[in-house]
Amino acid sequence: MAEKRKKIIAVIGGSEPSPEEARLAEEVGRELARQGAILVCGGLGGVMEAACRGASSEGGTTVGILPGDSPKAANPYVQIPIVTGIGYARNVAVVKSAQAVIAVGGSYGTLSEIAHALQNGIPVIGLNTWSLSRNDKQDNSIILVKNPTEAVNKALNIT
Amino acid sequence: MAEKRKKIIAVIGGSEPSPEEARLAEEVGRELARQGAILVCGGLGGVMEAACRGASSEGGTTVGILPGDSPKAANPYVQIPIVTGIGYARNVAVVKSAQAVIAVGGSYGTLSEIAHALQNGIPVIGLNTWSLSRNDKQDNSIILVKNPTEAVNKALNIT
Amino acid sequence: MAEKRKKIIAVIGGSEPSPEEARLAEEVGRELARQGAILVCGGLGGVMEAACRGASSEGGTTVGILPGDSPKAANPYVQIPIVTGIGYARNVAVVKSAQAVIAVGGSYGTLSEIAHALQNGIPVIGLNTWSLSRNDKQDNSIILVKNPTEAVNKALNIT
Amino acid sequence: MAEKRKKIIAVIGGSEPSPEEARLAEEVGRELARQGAILVCGGLGGVMEAACRGASSEGGTTVGILPGDSPKAANPYVQIPIVTGIGYARNVAVVKSAQAVIAVGGSYGTLSEIAHALQNGIPVIGLNTWSLSRNDKQDNSIILVKNPTEAVNKALNIT
């Protein structure tokens, strides 16, 4: 008989985070592992690497969905590299594979992932990240939180 | 000998535009055709259909890059339907195929296209669309314009 | 009112064809253009370039669905480059965009396109190309023809 | 410090296998798990489910790279569903994520995966599957084996 699946949470963010963002991402990874969730991310450096390092340090499982053609591009804390070869179209797969998405900082790639998540009705929890308005009206879809523990609690309990 | 290629401009926007947005999109399509550019879009309804209708009415060429598995989903003004079968990952192809992107209104799908364009260094011209800020700092990458003619002029001359 | 769409036929084949295969592909392109069909292909060199050159020489329309990130990779006879950025996953889009596929020679990339076409119920017409058997039983799904004119006639009339 | 990654092997094959093919696939899954490899597959039924069931029964890790938009389509023995939303373009990711591919039976979808693997230089081991010839010359790229144990041994030691 198959067991119940673990929850999968995506951590998204840029490859050149501030030290504070890297610290936040690592703590998000640690907390996800402590609470038994699988971490999925884009598999590269920066926020992705920090989150995977955190999760690994607590014995968690890490999956990196890579844009390129080789598992060698994965950061060393990715345990399961998925090699898509589809470039940044893989951003869609990163968010669709998750029950919720935690965004830490990030640039336009992260923004595209936030947008794809919201388009698919997948909750986005934000730490120091984008805010959006449309036609001068604030869009409050991103759930703002104050710290990594709150981010993980929201991500695991919202869905 | 091969001829010089025509410029290709993407028009992006939602499938449920306001009447004003549909009017803007149609005029963008007309002006693109008048200036000899090829229009590329996501191929479906709403802003995409209005833009294709405008371009067709002036004898322009229209390409629709569809998310699904059948050309039947294309709006009737798409002359060349590209059937990708890759879902909303096709948003990346819509913007990468263009020298510049004109966004009219739009929801999260459009936001993902704006983000993918900016990530790839492709200029985005905006009419009544998203505005962005990151970590409470306004991001001014979207070039705001006042009307369809200005949008098309910017799109064709910026690159 | 929107006009009836032209038929779209894909020409697939390797980037390093024999001189005979290049000749066949060019003649396929010419005949497609003469019969008013739009040619879609993978946009690169070899069979794809020969087919586009043939179609262009007869005033036909050519679309190249490129794997990479830049229209510069397109052969000079591609009039409308679609820049997917999804690598060889774009092979799926090449065949799905067509009512029928004409394969000229080709290596494993071509074989993947033949397979994707057959999986989607899109007829494949073969000139000097792969033949298949499964569990030692010949698979006759590829329609074998003797020359470019027969290939184009089959492609345009089979669907 | 990051640990050395486990080997990842793809098992591909149709969703409607013969009873014998299902038995072979299940034994392939079991043997992969016994030898400590991670199993990646397309995540759906038939050969994919049999292989995942086998791997799960021996405590192995199973990853399903799904074509659609929901993890619910995964067979019950997939522990980590990757939701790509890119349809059968996900076949490319299935094979590129693996050091080697084991094909059991299969129809055109499997053939496309074999072709994408060979195009990328990823070894393909075949059990009761396709055989190929090009221009009437046999192509011997698929490594034929007689049983699941030999398939797994080849897959793990060839690379």
GROMACS .gro file of N, CA and C in nm, chain A residues 1 11 20 43-44 48 57 62 68 78 81 95 102 119 122 144 157-158:
model
   54
    1MET      N    1   0.084  -0.122   0.000
    1MET     CA    2   0.000   0.000   0.000
    1MET      C    3   0.087   0.126   0.000
   11VAL      N    4   1.055   2.696  -0.252
   11VAL     CA    5   1.121   2.818  -0.207
   11VAL      C    6   1.181   2.884  -0.330
   20GLU      N    7   2.107   3.901   0.435
   20GLU     CA    8   1.986   3.882   0.515
   20GLU      C    9   1.889   3.787   0.444
   43GLY      N   10   1.692   2.492  -0.805
   43GLY     CA   11   1.812   2.411  -0.806
   43GLY      C   12   1.945   2.483  -0.818
   44LEU      N   13   1.941   2.615  -0.840
   44LEU     CA   14   2.066   2.688  -0.862
   44LEU      C   15   2.117   2.751  -0.732
   48MET      N   16   1.813   2.970  -0.354
   48MET     CA   17   1.786   2.826  -0.373
   48MET      C   18   1.888   2.743  -0.296
   57SER      N   19   2.062   2.034   0.631
   57SER     CA   20   2.123   2.031   0.764
   57SER      C   21   2.028   1.972   0.868
   62THR      N   22   1.554   1.752  -0.061
   62THR     CA   23   1.559   1.870  -0.148
   62THR      C   24   1.556   1.828  -0.294
   68GLY      N   25   1.865   2.400  -1.717
   68GLY     CA   26   1.959   2.363  -1.821
   68GLY      C   27   1.963   2.215  -1.851
   78VAL      N   28   2.126   2.008  -0.338
   78VAL     CA   29   2.014   1.945  -0.409
   78VAL      C   30   2.038   1.794  -0.409
   81PRO      N   31   1.823   1.621  -0.845
   81PRO     CA   32   1.817   1.721  -0.952
   81PRO      C   33   1.725   1.672  -1.065
   95VAL      N   34   0.669   2.598  -0.936
   95VAL     CA   35   0.556   2.637  -0.851
   95VAL      C   36   0.441   2.536  -0.857
  102ILE      N   37   0.707   2.987  -0.107
  102ILE     CA   38   0.765   3.091  -0.020
  102ILE      C   39   0.868   3.168  -0.102
  119GLN      N   40  -0.152   3.262  -1.079
  119GLN     CA   41  -0.239   3.224  -1.192
  119GLN      C   42  -0.298   3.084  -1.170
  122ILE      N   43  -0.208   2.886  -0.649
  122ILE     CA   44  -0.117   2.834  -0.547
  122ILE      C   45  -0.075   2.949  -0.456
  144LEU      N   46   0.204   3.839   0.313
  144LEU     CA   47   0.328   3.890   0.374
  144LEU      C   48   0.347   3.833   0.514
  157ASN      N   49  -0.001   2.520   0.639
  157ASN     CA   50  -0.136   2.512   0.694
  157ASN      C   51  -0.242   2.578   0.607
  158ILE      N   52  -0.200   2.650   0.507
  158ILE     CA   53  -0.295   2.726   0.428
  158ILE      C   54  -0.372   2.637   0.332
   0.00000   0.00000   0.00000
